[in-house]
RNA sequence: UGGGGAGUAGCCAAGUGGUAAGGCAACGGACUUUGACUCCGUCAUUCGCAGGUUCGAUCCCUGCCUCCCCAGCCA
């Protein structure tokens, strides 16, 4: 059963303290993505944190698009982000856009100018960089720093009306060019950009910078706890400065936590976009991608991702979570949900020589032995079947429990068979096995005469239905050196393997996203893009654990 | 060599003056018509290092080491 309440973490402790002390009455959080890419599992951590922080104490959470940079943003992304948040089963209280506050932000900027706390600066980007100083030496004040309020007001108004070229002027806060915190060295508040915004069109020729816009957005929405990642930690003094100097009635507080990193993958929009643009993968929703869309298509469930997000915790130290933890949670979730079935990925034909030709038996099979509510089904059995190539070895090592000459195994849901003969082609490759079955060993008959060490799965040859299986491995092997700098050089060439095999006949017309556990292989999910009626395509979600190794 | 953060097991992560939670992984064993699942057991005499305060320190103090972030008109 899924825990109703999320695990404790330092931010939640702060929230609880604030509630207890009366510092806040109602908790309001927000998830503030910029619509410039698809969401990934790292965002899922943030989504779960923000929504559950509020949910657990009867608060509210807004989904807010931080769309202050029209050159990078796109409507496609605002759609996909909403879809992903909804899919994770979170309902936002308000759908907000930073662009809806552009007028208010402008007014606050004017207020700063009037207070003598902001000025229009004509320095070029390059000049500004040079005058900013370095980590160890102070910056120099801009020659435009002491323009009169009236001149600043006039210039800023004309920036707004589109009178000036991109990059020719900016509005800057007047703080402290000697601050050891570079963010406080007269940061840019507004830049000129004649780009077309996906929502406001060409109304604006100036757009606010993150450091100015974000605190105002939070304050406007009454956000109490503004949660972001570690790299914004030293922006906090500026965040507080903006809220205070702009005289915002609400005072949001910013808290920072460590973003999620996982082994064997990359977790930045930039890198993910590179994989998409260079066609290393099929798109943002390629099942190998750590995007929400990719994980969904792969077959991960919202529950598994939410449980994962809870269990990894929230802290301030940079860390790398083992991908096997994510895998654990999807196995755990699918265990009781996925229908058990038999699939042969690499077929080896077996003829049961003492089984009557032409005869077909319909055997009983549980749909999920661990969840009897899922019922049973009938599966056909006759003289010729397919088993997995891996389940036969002519010269097996010790402790090999499967088929080998002279050995007897159980066919799941059917009979014991013994391998009597191995048929090979001219090249010496095993192409067929001749076996004998024992009618007394039928499954469910209660036979206890003797035991076998191994049980293998199979599919009846004449009823087997052809299917495509897409097997995945990590996109990147990051146990090598230097992966971070040049991850494209460390791509796993085996990240995708497409093979043709067989499934039970009943799986001929599966629906997109249907989940199965193919015995002794793993959990599979029907691909929503590639699978068509009559031509099923299964994605490997995650394989079963196995302690067996040759 | 400025500023801001972080160091607890292989990986996450609680605890923050009273003698190291939990999860993942791993490894034993039991069970087994999935080499799965489940169950049982093992897995930090020690919390980056060195001093100090204290009856007692992962927790307080001092010094040091290591790692991450900051010099976009990105977010």
Coordinates of C-alpha atoms (C1' of nucleotides) in Angstrom, one line a residue:
Chain A
X1 CA 0.0 0.0 0.0
X2 CA 1.2 3.4 -0.9
X3 CA 2.1 5.7 2.0
X4 CA -0.4 8.5 2.3
X5 CA 2.2 10.9 3.6
X6 CA 5.6 11.6 2.1
X7 CA 8.7 10.9 4.1
X8 CA 10.1 13.6 6.3
X9 CA 12.8 16.0 5.0
X10 CA 14.4 19.2 6.0
X11 CA 12.0 21.4 3.9
X12 CA 9.0 19.6 5.2
X13 CA 10.3 20.2 8.7
X14 CA 10.5 23.9 8.0
X15 CA 7.0 23.9 6.7
X16 CA 5.7 22.2 9.8
X17 CA 7.6 24.6 12.0
X18 CA 6.2 27.5 10.2
X19 CA 2.7 26.2 10.5
X20 CA 3.1 25.5 14.2
X21 CA 4.6 28.9 15.0
X22 CA 1.9 30.6 13.0
X23 CA 4.4 32.1 10.6
X24 CA 2.2 30.9 7.8
X25 CA -1.5 29.9 7.9
X26 CA -1.7 28.2 4.5
X27 CA 1.1 26.6 2.7
X28 CA 1.4 27.6 -1.0
X29 CA 4.1 26.0 -3.2
X30 CA 4.6 26.0 -6.9
X31 CA 6.3 24.0 -9.6
X32 CA 7.9 26.5 -11.9
X33 CA 9.3 24.9 -15.1
X34 CA 10.5 26.9 -18.0
X35 CA 8.8 25.6 -21.1
X36 CA 12.0 24.9 -23.0
X37 CA 12.2 21.2 -22.9
X38 CA 10.5 18.0 -21.6
X39 CA 10.4 17.2 -18.0
X40 CA 12.6 14.4 -16.6
X41 CA 12.8 12.2 -13.6
X42 CA 14.6 15.0 -11.8
X43 CA 11.7 17.3 -12.3
X44 CA 9.5 14.5 -11.0
X45 CA 11.4 14.8 -7.7
X46 CA 10.6 18.5 -7.6
X47 CA 7.0 18.0 -8.6
X48 CA 6.4 15.4 -5.9
X49 CA 8.2 17.5 -3.3
X50 CA 6.2 20.7 -4.1
X51 CA 2.9 19.1 -4.5
X52 CA 3.2 16.8 -1.5
X53 CA 4.6 19.5 0.7
X54 CA 1.3 21.3 0.3
X55 CA -1.0 18.3 0.0
X56 CA 0.2 16.9 3.3
X57 CA -0.9 20.0 5.2
X58 CA -4.0 21.0 3.1
X59 CA -2.2 23.7 1.2
X60 CA -2.1 24.6 -2.5
X61 CA 0.3 24.2 -5.4
X62 CA 0.4 26.1 -8.6
X63 CA 1.8 25.0 -11.9
X64 CA 3.6 28.0 -13.2
X65 CA 5.4 28.4 -16.5
X66 CA 8.4 30.6 -16.1
X67 CA 8.2 31.9 -19.6
X68 CA 10.4 34.9 -19.4
X69 CA 12.7 34.1 -22.3
X70 CA 10.7 33.8 -25.6
X71 CA 13.8 32.8 -27.6
X72 CA 13.9 29.4 -26.0
X73 CA 10.4 28.6 -25.2
X74 CA 7.7 26.8 -27.1
X75 CA 4.0 25.9 -26.8
X76 CA 4.9 22.2 -27.4
X77 CA 6.7 22.2 -24.1
X78 CA 3.9 23.8 -22.2
X79 CA 1.6 21.1 -23.4
X80 CA 3.9 18.2 -22.6
X81 CA 4.7 19.6 -19.2
X82 CA 1.0 19.8 -18.2
X83 CA 0.5 16.2 -19.5
X84 CA 3.4 14.9 -17.5
X85 CA 2.3 16.6 -14.2
X86 CA -1.2 15.3 -14.7
X87 CA 0.0 11.8 -15.5
X88 CA 1.9 11.8 -12.3
X89 CA -1.5 12.4 -10.7
X90 CA -1.0 15.8 -9.4
X91 CA -3.7 18.5 -9.7
X92 CA -2.5 22.1 -9.6
X93 CA -4.7 24.7 -7.9
X94 CA -3.8 27.4 -10.5
X95 CA -2.3 27.2 -13.9
X96 CA -0.1 30.3 -14.1
X97 CA 2.3 32.0 -16.5
X98 CA 5.0 34.4 -15.6
X99 CA 4.0 36.3 -18.7
X100 CA 0.6 37.0 -17.2
X101 CA 2.5 39.2 -14.7
X102 CA 4.5 41.2 -17.2
X103 CA 2.5 44.4 -16.5
X104 CA 2.9 44.1 -12.8
X105 CA 6.6 43.4 -13.1
X106 CA 7.0 46.4 -15.3
X107 CA 5.3 48.5 -12.6
X108 CA 7.6 47.2 -10.0
X109 CA 10.6 48.0 -12.1
X110 CA 9.4 51.5 -12.4
X111 CA 9.0 51.7 -8.7
X112 CA 12.7 50.6 -8.3
X113 CA 13.7 53.3 -10.7
X114 CA 11.8 55.9 -8.7
X115 CA 13.4 54.7 -5.6
X116 CA 16.8 55.2 -7.2
X117 CA 17.4 51.5 -7.0
X118 CA 17.5 50.7 -10.7
X119 CA 19.0 52.3 -13.8
X120 CA 19.2 51.9 -17.5
X121 CA 22.7 50.9 -18.6
X122 CA 24.1 51.3 -22.1
X123 CA 27.1 49.1 -21.6
X124 CA 27.5 46.2 -24.0
X125 CA 27.4 42.7 -22.7
X126 CA 31.1 42.4 -23.2
X127 CA 31.8 45.7 -21.4
X128 CA 29.6 44.7 -18.5
X129 CA 31.4 41.4 -18.1
X130 CA 34.7 43.2 -17.9
X131 CA 33.5 45.6 -15.3
X132 CA 31.9 43.0 -13.2
X133 CA 35.2 42.1 -11.7
X134 CA 36.3 38.6 -10.8
X135 CA 35.7 36.1 -8.0
X136 CA 38.4 37.8 -6.0
X137 CA 38.3 41.4 -7.1
X138 CA 35.5 43.9 -7.0
X139 CA 33.7 45.3 -10.1
X140 CA 33.6 48.8 -11.4
X141 CA 30.5 50.9 -11.4
X142 CA 28.9 51.6 -14.7
X143 CA 29.2 55.2 -16.0
X144 CA 25.4 55.1 -16.5
X145 CA 24.8 54.2 -12.9
X146 CA 23.9 57.7 -11.8
X147 CA 21.5 58.7 -14.4
X148 CA 18.6 60.8 -13.1
X149 CA 15.4 59.1 -12.2
X150 CA 13.6 61.0 -14.9
X151 CA 16.1 59.9 -17.5
X152 CA 15.9 56.3 -16.4
X153 CA 12.1 56.5 -16.5
X154 CA 12.1 57.9 -20.0
X155 CA 14.7 55.4 -21.3
X156 CA 13.0 52.4 -19.7
X157 CA 9.7 53.5 -21.2
X158 CA 11.3 53.7 -24.6
X159 CA 13.0 50.3 -24.1
X160 CA 9.5 49.0 -23.5
X161 CA 8.1 50.6 -26.6
X162 CA 10.7 48.8 -28.7
X163 CA 12.7 51.9 -29.7
X164 CA 16.1 50.3 -29.1
X165 CA 17.8 47.4 -30.6
X166 CA 18.4 44.1 -28.8
X167 CA 21.4 44.3 -26.5
X168 CA 21.7 48.0 -26.7
X169 CA 20.4 48.7 -23.2
X170 CA 19.4 46.9 -20.0
X171 CA 17.8 47.8 -16.8
X172 CA 20.0 47.1 -13.8
X173 CA 19.5 47.0 -10.1
X174 CA 21.7 49.4 -8.2
X175 CA 23.1 47.3 -5.4
X176 CA 26.8 46.9 -4.8
X177 CA 29.6 46.4 -7.5
X178 CA 32.0 45.3 -4.7
X179 CA 29.8 42.6 -3.3
X180 CA 31.6 39.2 -2.8
X181 CA 28.4 37.7 -4.1
X182 CA 28.5 38.3 -7.9
X183 CA 24.8 38.2 -8.1
X184 CA 24.6 41.5 -6.3
X185 CA 26.9 43.4 -8.6
X186 CA 24.2 45.4 -10.2
X187 CA 22.4 42.5 -11.8
X188 CA 20.4 42.9 -15.0
X189 CA 16.7 43.1 -14.4
X190 CA 15.4 43.6 -17.9
X191 CA 16.9 43.0 -21.4
X192 CA 15.6 44.1 -24.7
X193 CA 14.4 41.3 -27.0
X194 CA 12.2 41.8 -30.0
X195 CA 11.4 38.1 -30.1
X196 CA 7.8 36.9 -30.4
X197 CA 6.6 35.4 -27.2
X198 CA 4.5 32.3 -27.4
X199 CA 1.7 33.9 -25.3
X200 CA 2.1 37.7 -25.5
X201 CA 3.2 37.8 -29.1
X202 CA 4.9 41.1 -30.0
X203 CA 3.4 43.2 -27.2
X204 CA 6.7 43.3 -25.3
X205 CA 10.2 44.4 -26.5
X206 CA 11.7 43.8 -23.0
X207 CA 11.6 40.7 -20.9
X208 CA 12.5 40.4 -17.2
X209 CA 15.4 38.3 -16.0
X210 CA 14.9 35.3 -13.7
X211 CA 16.3 37.0 -10.7
X212 CA 13.8 39.8 -11.0
X213 CA 10.8 37.8 -12.2
X214 CA 10.9 34.8 -10.0
X215 CA 10.6 36.4 -6.6
X216 CA 7.8 38.6 -8.0
X217 CA 5.9 35.7 -9.4
X218 CA 6.1 33.9 -6.1
X219 CA 5.0 37.0 -4.2
X220 CA 2.1 37.7 -6.6
X221 CA 0.8 34.1 -6.1
X222 CA 1.2 34.2 -2.4
X223 CA 3.7 31.4 -2.5
X224 CA 5.0 30.8 1.1
X225 CA 7.8 28.2 0.4
X226 CA 9.6 28.7 -2.9
X227 CA 11.6 25.5 -3.4
X228 CA 14.4 25.4 -5.9
X229 CA 17.8 23.7 -6.5
X230 CA 21.1 24.3 -4.9
X231 CA 22.6 26.5 -7.6
X232 CA 20.2 29.2 -6.7
X233 CA 21.5 29.4 -3.1
X234 CA 23.6 32.4 -3.6
X235 CA 20.8 34.1 -5.6
X236 CA 18.7 34.1 -2.4
X237 CA 20.0 37.5 -1.1
X238 CA 18.9 39.0 -4.5
X239 CA 15.6 37.2 -4.2
X240 CA 15.0 38.8 -0.9
X241 CA 16.2 42.2 -2.1
X242 CA 13.7 42.1 -5.0
X243 CA 10.8 41.1 -2.7
X244 CA 11.6 43.8 -0.2
X245 CA 12.5 46.7 -2.5
X246 CA 9.6 46.1 -4.7
X247 CA 7.4 46.3 -1.6
X248 CA 5.6 43.1 -2.3
X249 CA 2.9 42.5 0.3
X250 CA 3.6 38.8 0.5
X251 CA 7.0 37.6 1.6
X252 CA 7.9 34.2 0.1
X253 CA 11.0 32.3 1.3
X254 CA 13.3 30.4 -0.9
X255 CA 14.7 27.0 0.1
X256 CA 17.1 25.0 -1.9
X257 CA 17.6 21.2 -2.3
X258 CA 20.0 19.0 -4.3
X259 CA 18.8 18.1 -7.8
X260 CA 18.5 14.4 -8.7
X261 CA 21.3 12.6 -10.4
X262 CA 21.1 9.0 -11.4
X263 CA 23.7 6.4 -12.5
X264 CA 23.9 5.5 -16.2
X265 CA 22.0 8.4 -17.6
X266 CA 22.2 12.1 -18.1
X267 CA 19.9 14.5 -16.4
X268 CA 20.0 17.9 -17.9
X269 CA 17.7 19.4 -20.5
X270 CA 20.7 20.5 -22.5
X271 CA 22.2 17.0 -22.7
X272 CA 18.8 15.4 -23.3
X273 CA 18.1 17.8 -26.1
X274 CA 21.4 16.9 -27.6
X275 CA 20.5 13.2 -27.7
X276 CA 17.2 14.2 -29.4
X277 CA 18.8 16.6 -31.9
X278 CA 21.6 14.3 -32.8
X279 CA 19.0 11.5 -33.2
X280 CA 20.8 9.2 -30.8
X281 CA 17.3 8.5 -29.6
X282 CA 14.0 8.5 -31.2
X283 CA 12.7 11.7 -29.5
X284 CA 12.0 13.1 -26.1
X285 CA 9.8 10.1 -25.4
X286 CA 12.2 7.4 -26.5
X287 CA 11.9 4.7 -23.8
X288 CA 15.6 5.0 -23.0
X289 CA 15.2 8.6 -22.0
X290 CA 14.9 9.6 -18.3
X291 CA 12.2 12.0 -19.3
X292 CA 8.7 11.5 -17.9
X293 CA 7.5 10.9 -21.4
X294 CA 10.2 8.4 -22.0
X295 CA 9.6 6.5 -18.8
X296 CA 5.8 6.5 -19.4
X297 CA 6.3 5.1 -22.9
X298 CA 8.8 2.6 -21.5
X299 CA 6.1 1.4 -19.1
X300 CA 6.9 3.0 -15.8
X301 CA 3.9 3.8 -13.7
X302 CA 3.1 7.1 -12.0
X303 CA 3.0 5.3 -8.6
X304 CA 6.4 3.8 -9.1
X305 CA 7.9 7.2 -9.8
X306 CA 6.1 8.9 -6.9
X307 CA 7.3 6.2 -4.5
X308 CA 10.8 6.5 -5.8
X309 CA 10.7 10.3 -5.4
X310 CA 9.6 9.8 -1.8
X311 CA 12.2 7.2 -1.0
X312 CA 15.3 9.0 -2.3
X313 CA 14.7 11.8 0.1
X314 CA 15.4 15.5 -0.1
X315 CA 18.7 16.9 1.2
X316 CA 21.3 19.5 0.3
X317 CA 24.3 17.2 -0.6
X318 CA 25.0 16.4 -4.2
X319 CA 24.3 12.8 -4.8
X320 CA 23.9 10.2 -7.4
X321 CA 21.1 7.7 -6.9
X322 CA 21.5 4.2 -8.2
X323 CA 19.2 3.5 -11.1
X324 CA 18.4 0.2 -9.5
X325 CA 16.4 2.0 -6.9
X326 CA 14.0 3.3 -9.6
X327 CA 13.9 -0.2 -11.1
X328 CA 13.0 -1.6 -7.7
X329 CA 10.0 0.6 -7.4
X330 CA 8.5 -0.3 -10.8
X331 CA 9.0 -4.0 -10.1
X332 CA 7.3 -3.5 -6.8
X333 CA 4.4 -1.6 -8.3
X334 CA 3.9 -4.0 -11.3
X335 CA 4.2 -7.1 -9.2
X336 CA 0.5 -7.3 -8.3
X337 CA -0.8 -5.4 -11.4
X338 CA 0.8 -7.0 -14.4
X339 CA -0.7 -10.1 -16.0
X340 CA 1.7 -13.0 -16.1
X341 CA 2.2 -14.5 -19.4
X342 CA 4.7 -16.6 -21.4
X343 CA 6.8 -15.1 -24.2
X344 CA 9.7 -16.6 -26.1
X345 CA 12.2 -14.0 -27.2
X346 CA 14.6 -16.4 -28.9
X347 CA 12.8 -19.5 -30.0
X348 CA 14.1 -23.0 -30.0
X349 CA 11.7 -25.6 -31.3
X350 CA 10.9 -28.7 -29.2
X351 CA 9.0 -31.7 -30.5
X352 CA 7.5 -33.9 -27.8
X353 CA 7.8 -37.2 -29.6
X354 CA 5.4 -39.2 -27.4
X355 CA 2.6 -36.6 -27.5
X356 CA -0.2 -37.6 -29.9
X357 CA -0.1 -35.7 -33.2
X358 CA -3.0 -33.4 -33.8
X359 CA -4.0 -33.3 -30.2
X360 CA -4.4 -30.0 -28.3
X361 CA -5.0 -29.6 -24.6
X362 CA -6.2 -26.4 -23.0
X363 CA -4.4 -26.0 -19.7
X364 CA -5.2 -23.7 -16.8
X365 CA -2.9 -20.9 -16.0
X366 CA -3.2 -18.2 -13.3
X367 CA -3.0 -14.7 -14.6
X368 CA -1.1 -13.7 -11.5
X369 CA -0.4 -16.2 -8.8
X370 CA 0.3 -13.4 -6.3
X371 CA -3.0 -11.7 -7.1
X372 CA -5.7 -14.4 -7.5
X373 CA -8.3 -11.7 -8.2
X374 CA -6.8 -11.5 -11.7
X375 CA -8.3 -14.9 -12.5
X376 CA -7.1 -17.6 -14.8
X377 CA -6.9 -18.4 -18.5
X378 CA -6.6 -21.4 -20.8
X379 CA -3.5 -22.0 -22.8
X380 CA -3.0 -24.5 -25.6
X381 CA -0.5 -27.3 -25.5
X382 CA 0.4 -29.7 -28.2
X383 CA 3.2 -31.7 -29.7
X384 CA 5.4 -28.8 -30.8
X385 CA 6.4 -25.9 -28.7
X386 CA 9.0 -23.2 -28.5
X387 CA 11.2 -22.7 -25.6
X388 CA 13.9 -20.1 -24.9
X389 CA 17.3 -20.8 -26.5
X390 CA 18.9 -20.0 -23.2
X391 CA 17.0 -22.7 -21.5
X392 CA 19.0 -25.4 -23.3
X393 CA 22.7 -26.2 -23.1
X394 CA 24.3 -29.2 -24.7
X395 CA 27.2 -29.2 -22.2
X396 CA 25.9 -27.3 -19.2
X397 CA 28.0 -26.2 -16.3
X398 CA 27.2 -27.5 -12.8
X399 CA 24.0 -26.2 -11.2
X400 CA 22.3 -25.6 -14.6
X401 CA 18.7 -26.5 -13.8
X402 CA 17.3 -26.2 -17.3
X403 CA 17.2 -28.6 -20.2
X404 CA 20.2 -30.6 -21.3
X405 CA 20.5 -34.0 -22.8
X406 CA 18.9 -36.5 -20.5
X407 CA 17.6 -33.9 -18.0
X408 CA 14.0 -33.4 -17.1
X409 CA 12.4 -30.0 -16.4
X410 CA 8.9 -28.8 -15.8
X411 CA 7.1 -26.8 -18.4
X412 CA 5.3 -24.1 -16.6
X413 CA 1.5 -24.9 -16.3
X414 CA 2.1 -28.2 -18.3
X415 CA 4.2 -31.3 -18.0
X416 CA 7.6 -32.6 -17.2
X417 CA 9.7 -33.2 -20.3
X418 CA 13.0 -34.9 -20.8
X419 CA 15.5 -34.1 -23.5
X420 CA 16.2 -37.2 -25.6
X421 CA 17.8 -35.9 -28.8
X422 CA 19.5 -32.7 -30.1
X423 CA 19.0 -31.8 -33.8
X424 CA 21.6 -29.6 -35.4
X425 CA 22.0 -27.9 -38.7
X426 CA 25.0 -28.3 -41.0
X427 CA 26.9 -25.6 -39.1
X428 CA 26.4 -27.5 -35.8
X429 CA 23.9 -25.1 -34.4
X430 CA 21.1 -26.6 -32.3
X431 CA 17.9 -26.1 -34.2
X432 CA 15.5 -28.5 -32.5
X433 CA 15.1 -30.7 -29.5
X434 CA 13.3 -34.0 -29.3
X435 CA 11.7 -34.6 -25.9
X436 CA 9.4 -37.0 -24.1
X437 CA 6.7 -35.9 -21.7
X438 CA 5.3 -37.7 -18.8
X439 CA 1.4 -37.5 -18.8
X440 CA 1.3 -38.2 -15.0
X441 CA 3.2 -35.0 -14.2
X442 CA 0.5 -32.7 -15.5
X443 CA 0.3 -29.4 -13.6
X444 CA -2.5 -29.3 -11.1
X445 CA -2.8 -33.0 -10.9
X446 CA -1.0 -33.2 -7.6
X447 CA 1.8 -35.3 -8.9
X448 CA 4.5 -35.7 -6.3
X449 CA 6.3 -38.8 -7.7
X450 CA 9.6 -37.0 -8.4
X451 CA 10.9 -33.5 -8.5
X452 CA 12.7 -31.4 -11.0
X453 CA 15.1 -28.5 -10.3
X454 CA 14.0 -26.3 -13.1
X455 CA 10.8 -24.9 -14.5
X456 CA 10.9 -23.2 -17.9
X457 CA 8.4 -21.3 -19.9
X458 CA 7.2 -22.1 -23.4
X459 CA 4.7 -21.3 -26.1
X460 CA 2.7 -23.7 -28.2
X461 CA 4.2 -23.6 -31.7
X462 CA 1.0 -23.7 -33.7
X463 CA -0.7 -21.1 -31.5
X464 CA 2.3 -18.8 -30.9
X465 CA 1.8 -15.3 -32.1
X466 CA 4.7 -13.4 -33.5
X467 CA 5.6 -10.2 -31.6
X468 CA 8.4 -7.7 -31.5
X469 CA 10.3 -7.1 -28.3
X470 CA 12.4 -4.0 -27.6
X471 CA 15.0 -4.7 -25.0
X472 CA 16.7 -1.8 -23.3
X473 CA 20.0 -1.2 -21.5
X474 CA 21.2 2.1 -20.0
X475 CA 21.9 4.8 -22.5
X476 CA 25.3 5.5 -21.0
X477 CA 27.8 3.4 -19.1
X478 CA 29.1 5.8 -16.6
X479 CA 31.5 3.5 -14.8
X480 CA 34.1 4.9 -17.2
X481 CA 36.2 7.9 -16.6
X482 CA 35.4 11.3 -18.1
X483 CA 31.7 10.5 -18.8
X484 CA 30.6 13.9 -17.6
X485 CA 32.6 15.9 -20.0
X486 CA 31.9 13.9 -23.0
X487 CA 28.9 11.7 -22.5
X488 CA 28.3 11.2 -26.2
X489 CA 31.5 9.3 -26.4
X490 CA 30.3 6.9 -23.7
X491 CA 26.9 5.9 -25.2
X492 CA 26.0 2.3 -24.8
X493 CA 25.7 0.8 -28.3
X494 CA 23.5 -1.9 -26.8
X495 CA 21.0 0.4 -25.3
X496 CA 18.3 -0.9 -27.7
X497 CA 17.9 -4.4 -29.1
X498 CA 15.0 -5.2 -31.2
X499 CA 14.1 -8.9 -31.6
X500 CA 11.2 -10.9 -33.0
X501 CA 9.7 -13.7 -31.0
X502 CA 6.4 -15.2 -29.9
X503 CA 3.8 -14.5 -27.3
X504 CA 0.7 -16.4 -26.2
X505 CA -2.1 -16.2 -28.8
X506 CA -4.2 -14.2 -26.4
X507 CA -1.8 -11.3 -26.7
X508 CA -2.5 -10.7 -30.3
X509 CA -4.5 -7.6 -29.8
X510 CA -3.1 -5.9 -26.8
X511 CA -3.7 -2.2 -26.2
X512 CA -1.1 0.5 -25.8
X513 CA 0.5 0.6 -22.4
X514 CA -0.9 -2.8 -21.3
X515 CA 1.5 -4.3 -18.8
X516 CA 2.7 -7.9 -18.6
X517 CA 5.2 -9.9 -16.8
X518 CA 6.7 -12.4 -19.2
X519 CA 7.8 -15.3 -17.0
X520 CA 11.4 -15.4 -16.2
X521 CA 12.1 -12.3 -18.4
X522 CA 10.7 -9.2 -16.9
X523 CA 8.0 -6.6 -17.1
X524 CA 6.9 -5.4 -20.5
X525 CA 4.6 -2.7 -21.7
X526 CA 2.9 -2.3 -25.1
X527 CA 4.5 0.5 -27.0
X528 CA 2.0 3.2 -27.8
X529 CA 3.6 4.4 -31.0
X530 CA 4.9 1.2 -32.6
X531 CA 2.3 -1.4 -31.6
X532 CA -0.7 -1.9 -33.8
X533 CA -3.6 -4.3 -33.6
X534 CA -2.4 -7.7 -34.7
X535 CA 1.3 -6.6 -34.6
X536 CA 2.1 -6.2 -31.0
X537 CA 5.3 -4.5 -29.9
X538 CA 6.5 -4.8 -26.3
X539 CA 8.9 -2.6 -24.5
X540 CA 11.0 -4.1 -21.7
X541 CA 10.2 -2.0 -18.6
X542 CA 12.6 -3.8 -16.3
X543 CA 13.9 -7.3 -16.2
X544 CA 13.3 -9.6 -13.3
X545 CA 16.1 -9.9 -10.8
X546 CA 18.2 -13.0 -11.2
X547 CA 20.8 -14.7 -9.1
X548 CA 21.6 -17.1 -11.9
X549 CA 24.8 -16.7 -13.8
X550 CA 26.7 -19.2 -15.9
Chain B
rU1 C1' 43.8 33.2 -2.4
rG2 C1' 36.3 36.2 -2.7
rG3 C1' 31.4 34.4 -1.6
rG4 C1' 27.8 30.4 -1.0
rG5 C1' 26.9 25.1 0.1
rA6 C1' 28.0 19.8 1.4
rG7 C1' 30.8 15.6 3.7
rU8 C1' 26.9 9.5 8.2
rA9 C1' 27.9 1.9 4.9
rG10 C1' 28.8 0.3 -2.2
rC11 C1' 24.3 4.0 -3.3
rC12 C1' 20.3 7.2 -1.2
rA13 C1' 19.2 9.0 3.8
rA14 C1' 17.3 9.9 9.3
rG15 C1' 19.4 11.3 13.7
rU16 C1' 22.1 17.0 15.9
rG17 C1' 24.6 16.3 23.5
rG18 C1' 23.0 10.1 26.2
rU19 C1' 25.9 6.0 23.1
rA20 C1' 24.4 5.2 14.7
rA21 C1' 16.6 4.7 11.8
rG22 C1' 14.9 3.2 7.2
rG23 C1' 15.4 2.0 1.9
rC24 C1' 18.3 0.3 -2.5
rA25 C1' 22.3 -2.9 -3.6
rA26 C1' 25.2 -7.1 -2.0
rC27 C1' 25.8 -11.7 0.6
rG28 C1' 24.1 -16.3 3.3
rG29 C1' 19.8 -19.5 4.3
rA30 C1' 14.4 -21.2 4.0
rC31 C1' 10.5 -21.6 0.6
rU32 C1' 9.3 -22.0 -4.6
rU33 C1' 5.4 -24.8 -10.9
rU34 C1' 9.1 -17.7 -12.4
rG35 C1' 17.1 -19.2 -10.5
rA36 C1' 11.3 -14.2 -9.5
rC37 C1' 8.3 -13.1 -5.3
rU38 C1' 8.1 -13.9 0.0
rC39 C1' 10.5 -14.9 4.6
rC40 C1' 14.8 -15.2 8.0
rG41 C1' 19.7 -13.6 8.7
rU42 C1' 24.4 -10.7 7.7
rC43 C1' 26.1 -5.8 6.2
rA44 C1' 29.1 1.8 10.2
rU45 C1' 32.4 -0.1 17.9
rU46 C1' 31.4 4.5 14.2
rC47 C1' 29.5 9.6 11.5
rG48 C1' 35.8 13.6 6.2
rC49 C1' 40.5 14.5 9.4
rA50 C1' 43.0 16.5 13.9
rG51 C1' 42.6 18.8 18.4
rG52 C1' 39.3 21.0 22.4
rU53 C1' 34.8 21.5 25.8
rU54 C1' 31.9 17.7 28.5
rC55 C1' 30.6 12.4 33.0
rG56 C1' 29.4 11.6 27.9
rA57 C1' 30.3 14.5 21.1
rU58 C1' 28.0 12.4 14.5
rC59 C1' 25.8 16.5 17.3
rC60 C1' 29.1 22.1 20.6
rC61 C1' 34.1 24.9 19.7
rU62 C1' 38.9 25.5 16.9
rG63 C1' 41.9 24.3 12.9
rC64 C1' 42.5 21.5 8.5
rC65 C1' 41.1 18.4 4.1
rU66 C1' 37.9 17.1 0.0
rC67 C1' 33.8 17.9 -3.2
rC68 C1' 29.9 21.1 -5.5
rC69 C1' 28.0 26.1 -7.1
rC70 C1' 28.8 31.5 -8.7
rA71 C1' 32.2 36.2 -13.1
rG72 C1' 24.7 34.8 -19.2
rC73 C1' 21.5 40.7 -21.5
rC74 C1' 19.8 31.6 -19.5
rA75 C1' 16.7 29.5 -15.9

